Short mmCIF file of C-alpha atoms and ligand atoms in Angstrom, two decimals:
data_model
loop_
_atom_site.label_atom_id
_atom_site.label_comp_id
_atom_site.label_asym_id
_atom_site.label_seq_id
_atom_site.Cartn_x
_atom_site.Cartn_y
_atom_site.Cartn_z
CA MET A 17 45.79 172.88 109.86
CA THR A 18 46.53 171.87 113.54
CA THR A 19 43.91 172.22 116.32
CA PRO A 20 44.68 171.51 119.89
CA ILE A 21 43.46 168.38 121.26
CA GLY A 22 39.80 168.54 122.64
CA GLU A 23 38.80 171.44 120.28
CA GLY A 24 37.72 169.90 117.01
CA THR A 25 39.15 167.52 114.52
CA THR A 26 43.04 167.30 113.65
CA THR A 27 43.44 167.12 109.79
CA VAL A 28 46.23 164.65 109.02
CA ALA A 29 46.99 163.64 105.47
CA PRO A 30 45.99 160.05 105.44
CA GLU A 31 48.89 158.53 104.44
CA LEU A 32 50.95 159.88 107.20
CA PRO A 33 51.54 158.02 110.59
CA HIS A 34 48.34 158.89 112.63
CA ARG A 35 48.41 156.72 115.75
CA VAL A 36 49.90 157.18 119.07
CA LEU A 37 50.72 154.66 121.67
CA VAL A 38 50.40 155.79 124.97
CA LEU A 39 52.11 154.05 127.83
CA ASN A 40 51.95 154.52 131.65
CA SER A 41 54.46 152.28 133.46
CA GLY A 42 53.81 151.68 137.31
CA SER A 43 56.08 150.01 139.53
CA SER A 44 54.30 146.69 139.03
CA SER A 45 51.67 147.45 136.12
CA VAL A 46 51.59 148.83 132.57
CA LYS A 47 48.70 150.80 131.02
CA TYR A 48 48.53 151.20 127.33
CA GLN A 49 46.13 152.81 125.02
CA LEU A 50 46.46 153.12 121.27
CA LEU A 51 44.77 156.35 119.73
CA ASP A 52 44.08 157.57 116.09
CA MET A 53 45.01 161.02 116.28
CA ARG A 54 42.82 162.12 113.34
CA ASP A 55 39.65 161.95 115.52
CA ARG A 56 41.41 161.04 118.37
CA SER A 57 39.46 157.80 118.90
CA ARG A 58 40.68 154.83 121.05
CA LEU A 59 41.42 152.00 119.21
CA ALA A 60 42.66 149.67 121.77
CA VAL A 61 43.29 149.72 125.58
CA GLY A 62 45.05 147.33 128.11
CA LEU A 63 46.59 146.71 131.55
CA VAL A 64 49.28 144.49 132.64
CA GLU A 65 49.24 143.89 136.16
CA ARG A 66 50.90 142.57 139.06
CA ILE A 67 54.22 142.24 136.98
CA GLY A 68 56.73 139.89 138.42
CA GLU A 69 54.38 137.72 140.22
CA GLU A 70 52.79 134.35 139.44
CA THR A 71 49.40 135.99 139.24
CA SER A 72 50.02 138.26 136.45
CA ARG A 73 47.30 139.30 134.30
CA LEU A 74 46.88 141.22 130.91
CA THR A 75 43.65 142.60 130.11
CA HIS A 76 43.22 143.84 126.27
CA THR A 77 40.21 145.34 124.68
CA LEU A 78 39.83 146.08 121.20
CA LEU A 79 37.69 149.08 120.55
CA GLU A 80 38.43 149.88 116.90
CA GLY A 81 35.04 149.13 114.82
CA GLY A 82 32.55 148.62 117.38
CA GLY A 83 35.03 146.69 119.79
CA ALA A 84 35.24 143.45 121.04
CA GLU A 85 35.03 141.50 124.37
CA PRO A 86 38.03 142.02 126.69
CA ARG A 87 40.48 139.21 126.48
CA GLU A 88 42.60 137.94 129.39
CA ARG A 89 46.02 136.40 129.85
CA THR A 90 47.23 135.11 133.14
CA GLY A 91 50.22 133.79 134.24
CA ARG A 92 53.77 134.95 135.20
CA ILE A 93 54.95 138.13 133.39
CA ALA A 94 58.43 138.43 134.54
CA ASP A 95 59.18 142.11 133.98
CA HIS A 96 58.23 145.20 131.89
CA GLU A 97 59.87 144.09 128.77
CA GLU A 98 57.77 140.78 128.73
CA ALA A 99 54.52 142.75 129.76
CA LEU A 100 55.07 145.46 126.82
CA LYS A 101 55.98 142.47 124.30
CA ALA A 102 52.83 140.74 125.58
CA ALA A 103 50.77 143.92 124.92
CA ALA A 104 52.32 144.37 121.56
CA GLU A 105 51.50 140.57 120.70
CA GLU A 106 47.79 141.66 121.62
CA LEU A 107 47.91 144.72 119.50
CA ALA A 108 49.47 142.55 116.56
CA ALA A 109 46.60 140.16 116.93
CA ASP A 110 44.04 143.01 116.18
CA GLY A 111 46.17 144.11 113.21
CA LEU A 112 47.53 147.19 115.38
CA GLY A 113 50.99 146.05 115.64
CA LEU A 114 54.05 148.29 116.75
CA ASP A 115 55.60 147.40 113.41
CA SER A 116 52.63 149.60 111.84
CA PRO A 117 53.98 152.25 109.43
CA GLU A 118 50.72 154.47 110.82
CA LEU A 119 52.07 154.50 114.32
CA ALA A 120 53.64 157.93 114.73
CA ALA A 121 55.10 158.04 118.19
CA ILE A 122 54.81 156.43 121.61
CA GLY A 123 53.79 158.92 124.59
CA HIS A 124 55.30 157.90 127.78
CA ARG A 125 53.64 159.50 131.31
CA VAL A 126 56.83 160.57 133.41
CA VAL A 127 55.92 161.41 137.03
CA HIS A 128 58.71 163.78 137.84
CA GLY A 129 60.28 166.18 135.24
CA GLY A 130 61.89 168.27 138.02
CA LEU A 131 62.51 171.88 137.00
CA ARG A 132 64.09 171.17 133.63
CA PHE A 133 61.12 169.81 131.80
CA THR A 134 58.43 172.26 131.34
CA GLU A 135 57.05 170.92 128.23
CA PRO A 136 56.63 167.43 126.36
CA THR A 137 60.09 166.16 125.24
CA VAL A 138 61.47 163.84 122.63
CA ILE A 139 63.35 161.32 124.56
CA THR A 140 67.11 161.26 123.84
CA ASP A 141 70.11 159.65 125.90
CA GLU A 142 70.55 163.08 127.55
CA VAL A 143 66.83 163.26 128.52
CA LEU A 144 66.86 159.70 129.71
CA ALA A 145 69.92 160.69 131.82
CA GLU A 146 68.06 163.67 133.40
CA ILE A 147 65.14 161.88 134.29
CA GLU A 148 67.36 159.17 136.09
CA ARG A 149 69.04 161.95 137.79
CA LEU A 150 65.55 162.63 139.32
CA VAL A 151 64.99 159.46 140.88
CA PRO A 152 66.07 160.38 144.36
CA VAL A 153 62.94 162.98 144.23
CA ALA A 154 60.67 160.46 142.66
CA PRO A 155 61.77 156.92 143.91
CA LEU A 156 58.52 155.25 143.58
CA HIS A 157 57.88 156.30 140.17
CA ASN A 158 60.53 157.50 138.02
CA PRO A 159 62.43 154.08 137.94
CA ALA A 160 59.43 152.47 136.48
CA ASN A 161 58.82 155.13 133.74
CA ILE A 162 62.52 154.83 132.71
CA THR A 163 61.90 150.87 132.39
CA GLY A 164 58.94 151.35 130.32
CA ILE A 165 60.92 153.85 128.02
CA ARG A 166 63.79 151.54 127.45
CA THR A 167 61.60 148.63 126.67
CA ALA A 168 59.63 150.79 124.33
CA GLN A 169 62.95 151.92 122.63
CA ALA A 170 64.11 148.24 121.97
CA LEU A 171 60.69 147.38 120.51
CA ARG A 172 60.83 150.45 117.92
CA PRO A 173 64.29 152.07 117.93
CA ASP A 174 63.09 154.08 115.15
CA LEU A 175 60.27 155.40 116.52
CA PRO A 176 60.06 159.01 118.41
CA GLN A 177 59.56 158.31 122.17
CA VAL A 178 57.97 161.45 123.95
CA ALA A 179 57.99 161.82 127.62
CA VAL A 180 54.86 163.85 128.93
CA PHE A 181 55.56 164.97 132.44
CA ASP A 182 53.17 165.25 135.51
CA THR A 183 54.88 168.06 136.97
CA ALA A 184 55.35 170.06 133.71
CA PHE A 185 52.27 172.06 134.19
CA HIS A 186 53.24 173.15 137.43
CA THR A 187 56.42 174.67 136.69
CA THR A 188 54.68 178.13 136.23
CA MET A 189 54.41 178.34 139.76
CA PRO A 190 55.84 181.74 141.44
CA GLU A 191 58.44 180.82 143.82
CA SER A 192 56.28 182.11 146.53
CA ALA A 193 53.98 178.99 146.09
CA ALA A 194 57.08 176.61 145.31
CA ARG A 195 59.37 177.35 147.82
CA TYR A 196 58.94 175.61 151.34
CA ALA A 197 60.04 178.15 154.28
CA ILE A 198 63.29 176.04 155.10
CA ASP A 199 66.92 176.74 154.94
CA ILE A 200 67.35 177.68 151.54
CA GLU A 201 70.77 176.29 151.14
CA THR A 202 69.53 172.89 152.47
CA ALA A 203 66.50 173.01 150.19
CA ASP A 204 68.69 174.00 146.88
CA ALA A 205 71.55 171.36 147.54
CA HIS A 206 68.77 168.47 147.60
CA ARG A 207 66.31 170.16 145.36
CA ILE A 208 63.71 170.22 147.79
CA ARG A 209 60.64 172.49 146.71
CA ARG A 210 57.14 172.07 145.75
CA TYR A 211 56.72 170.18 142.01
CA GLY A 212 53.29 169.18 141.92
CA PHE A 213 51.63 166.24 140.08
CA HIS A 214 48.75 165.42 137.97
CA GLY A 215 49.72 168.33 135.96
CA THR A 216 48.52 166.49 132.80
CA SER A 217 44.89 166.34 134.37
CA HIS A 218 44.98 169.89 135.43
CA ALA A 219 46.02 171.27 132.16
CA TYR A 220 43.29 169.01 130.17
CA VAL A 221 40.52 169.87 132.61
CA SER A 222 41.35 173.79 132.55
CA ARG A 223 41.22 173.72 128.71
CA ARG A 224 37.82 171.68 128.71
CA THR A 225 36.57 174.20 131.27
CA ALA A 226 37.30 177.04 129.05
CA GLU A 227 35.46 175.44 126.07
CA LEU A 228 32.72 174.62 128.61
CA LEU A 229 32.27 177.93 129.69
CA GLY A 230 32.70 179.50 126.11
CA ARG A 231 35.60 181.75 127.26
CA PRO A 232 39.22 182.08 126.43
CA ARG A 233 41.31 180.50 128.97
CA GLU A 234 43.69 183.45 129.34
CA GLU A 235 40.86 185.10 131.02
CA LEU A 236 39.78 182.63 133.47
CA SER A 237 40.72 181.83 137.03
CA LEU A 238 39.98 178.28 138.01
CA VAL A 239 39.89 176.14 141.22
CA VAL A 240 40.68 172.72 139.93
CA LEU A 241 40.08 169.64 142.20
CA HIS A 242 41.38 166.43 140.66
CA LEU A 243 39.71 163.99 143.16
CA GLY A 244 40.67 160.28 142.51
CA ASN A 245 42.64 157.78 144.52
CA GLY A 246 45.24 160.36 144.70
CA ALA A 247 43.84 163.72 145.00
CA SER A 248 45.26 167.38 144.10
CA ALA A 249 43.94 170.90 143.81
CA SER A 250 45.39 173.54 141.68
CA ALA A 251 44.53 177.17 141.01
CA VAL A 252 44.99 177.98 137.76
CA ALA A 253 45.11 181.64 136.16
CA GLY A 254 44.95 182.43 132.41
CA GLY A 255 45.54 178.81 131.85
CA ARG A 256 48.93 178.79 133.92
CA CYS A 257 49.05 177.04 137.32
CA VAL A 258 49.99 179.52 140.28
CA ASP A 259 49.63 177.11 143.00
CA THR A 260 48.96 173.36 143.83
CA SER A 261 48.33 171.06 146.55
CA MET A 262 51.07 168.27 146.11
CA GLY A 263 54.63 169.18 146.83
CA LEU A 264 57.96 167.59 146.72
CA THR A 265 56.10 164.23 146.61
CA PRO A 266 52.45 163.40 145.87
CA LEU A 267 52.06 163.24 149.73
CA GLU A 268 51.29 166.72 150.41
CA GLY A 269 47.57 168.56 150.18
CA LEU A 270 44.15 166.86 150.30
CA VAL A 271 43.26 163.92 151.81
CA MET A 272 43.38 160.86 149.66
CA GLY A 273 42.60 157.03 149.35
CA THR A 274 45.60 156.01 151.04
CA ARG A 275 47.69 159.20 151.80
CA SER A 276 47.46 161.60 154.56
CA GLY A 277 48.00 164.79 152.77
CA ASP A 278 49.00 167.90 154.88
CA ILE A 279 50.35 166.95 158.46
CA ASP A 280 52.64 168.64 160.70
CA PRO A 281 56.18 167.40 159.84
CA ALA A 282 57.17 166.94 163.44
CA VAL A 283 54.45 164.03 163.35
CA THR A 284 57.51 161.94 161.44
CA PHE A 285 60.40 163.01 164.11
CA HIS A 286 57.72 162.39 166.98
CA LEU A 287 56.94 158.79 165.76
CA MET A 288 60.76 158.04 165.23
CA ARG A 289 61.30 159.08 168.78
CA VAL A 290 58.12 157.89 170.58
CA ALA A 291 56.96 154.83 168.60
CA GLY A 292 60.54 153.82 167.50
CA MET A 293 59.26 154.03 163.89
CA SER A 294 62.11 154.02 161.16
CA ALA A 295 61.79 156.52 158.24
CA ASP A 296 60.54 153.67 155.76
CA GLU A 297 58.02 152.69 158.09
CA ILE A 298 56.81 156.24 158.42
CA ASP A 299 56.76 156.48 154.67
CA VAL A 300 54.64 153.42 154.22
CA LEU A 301 52.40 154.83 157.30
CA LEU A 302 51.78 158.19 155.43
CA ASN A 303 51.60 156.99 151.90
CA LYS A 304 49.96 153.72 152.09
CA LYS A 305 47.94 153.16 155.41
CA SER A 306 46.74 157.06 155.87
CA GLY A 307 43.89 159.07 154.22
CA LEU A 308 40.58 157.52 154.15
CA VAL A 309 41.78 153.90 154.50
CA GLY A 310 43.65 154.90 157.72
CA LEU A 311 40.84 156.66 159.01
CA CYS A 312 38.17 154.05 158.31
CA GLY A 313 39.31 151.18 156.62
CA ASP A 314 37.96 151.88 153.22
CA ASN A 315 39.24 154.07 150.40
CA ASP A 316 36.52 153.80 147.53
CA MET A 317 34.15 156.57 148.18
CA ARG A 318 31.23 154.67 147.08
CA GLU A 319 31.90 152.18 150.06
CA ILE A 320 32.39 155.33 152.42
CA ARG A 321 28.98 156.74 151.62
CA ARG A 322 27.22 153.46 151.83
CA ARG A 323 28.69 153.32 155.30
CA VAL A 324 27.70 156.88 156.33
CA ASP A 325 23.97 156.23 154.94
CA GLU A 326 23.96 153.34 157.27
CA GLY A 327 24.95 155.57 160.21
CA ASP A 328 28.69 154.42 160.44
CA GLU A 329 30.47 156.70 162.54
CA ARG A 330 34.15 156.05 161.72
CA ALA A 331 32.94 156.59 157.78
CA ALA A 332 31.24 159.86 158.50
CA LEU A 333 34.38 161.08 160.46
CA ALA A 334 36.67 160.19 157.36
CA PHE A 335 34.17 161.72 155.06
CA ASP A 336 34.15 164.96 157.31
CA ILE A 337 38.00 165.33 157.46
CA TYR A 338 38.32 164.94 153.58
CA ILE A 339 35.44 167.60 153.13
CA HIS A 340 37.16 170.09 155.68
CA ARG A 341 40.32 169.76 153.92
CA LEU A 342 38.74 169.99 150.42
CA LYS A 343 36.93 173.17 151.71
CA LYS A 344 40.27 174.66 153.01
CA TYR A 345 41.80 174.54 149.64
CA ILE A 346 38.94 176.10 147.78
CA GLY A 347 39.21 178.97 150.28
CA ALA A 348 42.78 179.18 149.98
CA TYR A 349 42.94 179.23 146.15
CA SER A 350 40.34 181.88 146.28
CA ALA A 351 42.40 183.96 148.00
CA VAL A 352 45.35 183.19 145.86
CA LEU A 353 43.39 183.73 142.56
CA GLY A 354 41.69 187.00 144.13
CA ARG A 355 38.85 186.18 141.78
CA VAL A 356 37.55 182.80 140.81
CA ASP A 357 35.24 181.98 137.55
CA ALA A 358 34.71 178.15 138.22
CA VAL A 359 35.55 175.52 140.56
CA VAL A 360 36.01 172.31 138.80
CA PHE A 361 35.67 168.71 139.80
CA THR A 362 37.09 165.97 138.22
CA ALA A 363 38.75 162.05 138.39
CA GLY A 364 36.97 159.12 139.90
CA VAL A 365 35.45 161.04 143.16
CA GLY A 366 35.16 164.37 141.58
CA GLU A 367 33.16 162.97 138.51
CA ASN A 368 31.11 160.58 140.18
CA SER A 369 30.32 161.36 143.77
CA ALA A 370 27.61 164.01 144.17
CA PRO A 371 27.66 163.87 147.88
CA VAL A 372 31.59 164.82 147.94
CA ARG A 373 30.68 167.95 145.42
CA GLU A 374 27.57 169.16 147.51
CA ALA A 375 29.30 168.89 150.98
CA ALA A 376 32.51 170.48 149.51
CA ILE A 377 30.67 173.50 148.13
CA ALA A 378 28.00 173.82 150.98
CA GLY A 379 28.43 176.94 152.75
CA LEU A 380 30.38 178.84 150.60
CA GLU A 381 27.84 180.96 149.36
CA GLU A 382 29.59 183.95 150.45
CA LEU A 383 32.63 182.92 148.01
CA GLY A 384 29.68 182.87 145.43
CA LEU A 385 29.33 179.33 145.27
CA ALA A 386 26.53 177.28 145.10
CA VAL A 387 25.45 173.75 143.88
CA ASP A 388 21.96 172.92 142.26
CA ALA A 389 20.76 169.54 143.53
CA ASP A 390 19.05 168.48 140.23
CA LEU A 391 21.99 169.14 138.08
CA ASN A 392 24.48 167.73 140.79
CA ALA A 393 22.51 164.33 140.72
CA VAL A 394 22.76 164.24 137.12
CA ARG A 395 25.25 161.24 136.18
CA SER A 396 26.83 161.92 132.52
CA GLY A 397 30.48 161.68 131.15
CA GLU A 398 30.47 164.83 129.46
CA PRO A 399 31.74 168.10 130.98
CA ARG A 400 28.81 169.87 132.69
CA LEU A 401 27.85 172.80 135.08
CA ILE A 402 26.02 172.11 138.27
CA SER A 403 25.76 175.38 139.88
CA PRO A 404 22.50 177.30 139.73
CA ASN A 405 22.04 180.23 137.11
CA TYR A 406 22.14 182.85 139.85
CA ALA A 407 25.69 181.68 141.15
CA ARG A 408 28.26 184.51 140.55
CA VAL A 409 30.94 181.28 140.07
CA ALA A 410 30.51 178.29 138.14
CA VAL A 411 30.96 174.87 139.46
CA ALA A 412 31.59 172.30 137.11
CA VAL A 413 32.23 168.84 136.58
CA VAL A 414 34.71 168.03 133.92
CA PRO A 415 35.79 164.31 133.17
CA THR A 416 39.55 164.23 132.71
CA ASP A 417 41.32 162.16 130.12
CA GLU A 418 45.16 162.02 130.88
CA GLU A 419 45.50 159.42 128.07
CA LEU A 420 44.14 161.71 125.57
CA GLU A 421 46.31 164.36 126.63
CA ILE A 422 49.30 162.75 126.70
CA ALA A 423 48.71 161.08 123.09
CA GLY A 424 47.89 164.98 122.06
CA GLN A 425 50.87 166.58 123.17
CA THR A 426 52.79 163.59 121.90
CA PHE A 427 51.30 163.80 118.45
CA ALA A 428 51.47 167.91 118.48
CA LEU A 429 55.30 167.48 118.94
CA VAL A 430 56.07 164.69 116.43
CA GLY A 431 53.01 164.45 114.42
CA GLN A 432 53.51 165.07 110.69
CA VAL A 433 50.37 167.37 110.21
CA ASP A 434 49.15 168.31 107.05
CA ASN A 435 49.26 172.17 106.77
P1 LIG B 6 40.82 157.46 139.97
O1 LIG B 6 42.07 157.33 141.01
O2 LIG B 6 40.44 158.93 139.24
O3 LIG B 6 40.59 156.10 139.07
O4 LIG B 6 39.72 157.25 140.99
C1 LIG B 6 39.31 156.05 141.76
C2 LIG B 6 38.49 156.53 143.01
O5 LIG B 6 37.04 157.27 142.60
C3 LIG B 6 38.04 154.91 143.48
O6 LIG B 6 38.83 154.93 144.81
C4 LIG B 6 36.40 155.61 144.29
O7 LIG B 6 36.75 156.41 145.56
C5 LIG B 6 36.14 156.78 143.18
N1 LIG B 6 34.79 156.44 142.71
C6 LIG B 6 34.68 155.80 141.18
N2 LIG B 6 33.53 155.87 141.12
C7 LIG B 6 32.89 156.17 142.07
C8 LIG B 6 31.45 156.57 142.27
N3 LIG B 6 30.48 156.08 141.18
N4 LIG B 6 30.97 157.02 143.18
C9 LIG B 6 31.95 157.41 143.84
N5 LIG B 6 33.43 157.52 144.09
C10 LIG B 6 33.97 156.57 143.09
#
């Protein structure tokens, strides 16, 4: 019997391959996790950082059998191939090598799947070529994902490799939400539309929320707030995304750690004309030097709250702008959905910052929303409700787990499951 991830235990015949390696390849980093899909436990996790620099670092942690202290390697790791080989050596040292017959597949996080990829997909040459064709709309992300896939294929050419796309969950958005109101021929010629990102997280969290509420997700209307260093909101009706705050790129929408989120597009050509900035300079300004860091110099919400509590005005202004935008999206998505069953907080800020949750929901009683101060103060890694019993709409904190979702989707596609 197969069971969707997060809903009980998957039964796999013991002799069949049951491990999945999840790879998340960034421009200068590779994150990896090896999972046992029989009980969805993590066997080992690791991170290779600063690839290509003299100060590269690999941190590897064995978690199986009670775990072990993290191991570290430092010194130049030239490229993704070396990074993955180093990771494979660390796994092999723990008896979890990539040559193991227990490995069923490698699941890759791929940021942009365009309109073509609406589901996790086994990677063929043709699929890889299509991911390459999407590089112009995801220049920062897809090239690194492609390098990760190629390297993994070279290491285990016989093994199924699966791409799980950040955009896939959002492909159900109606045209009214997905299209920008610009000249339609220009938009289509350059594939300009709203794709949305963090889809793996929004999908996982919506399903876990349905479990928390004990109701079928087909019945539920949810506003999901993924608040990490990158941040996005989505409106989910009956388990399908109907709107999301990120657009052509992950720059649109909420105020983020270093990204501006929504601005008047005229700001860009104003900066070109008046400040003489180039397109690349404005790209860096809006993606790396804006958001919380641009407003107050810090992008870590813990530090910002500490400064707010000390009376720092810049930090207070940054916090207020962050919350104002969040409220706007909660209101907008309540209107898009018509009826909301739950507002759900997830990711680094959403899971950990009680002040952000309190401030975002404050004053929304007319929308049926309220937060119970005691429940909101509880720190826990478990999905939980933080709204009072009387509230018409549930407010929940549901920790996200993108790696588990990628592993689950990968295994569901290729795993030889005992029926
Ligand atoms: P993520 O991108 O989901 O890993 O989230 C990272 C962000 O979560 C950090 O930049 C912090 O702003 C925030 N964060 C992590 N831990 C806490 C915490 N205990 N309290 C408030 N914010 C936190």
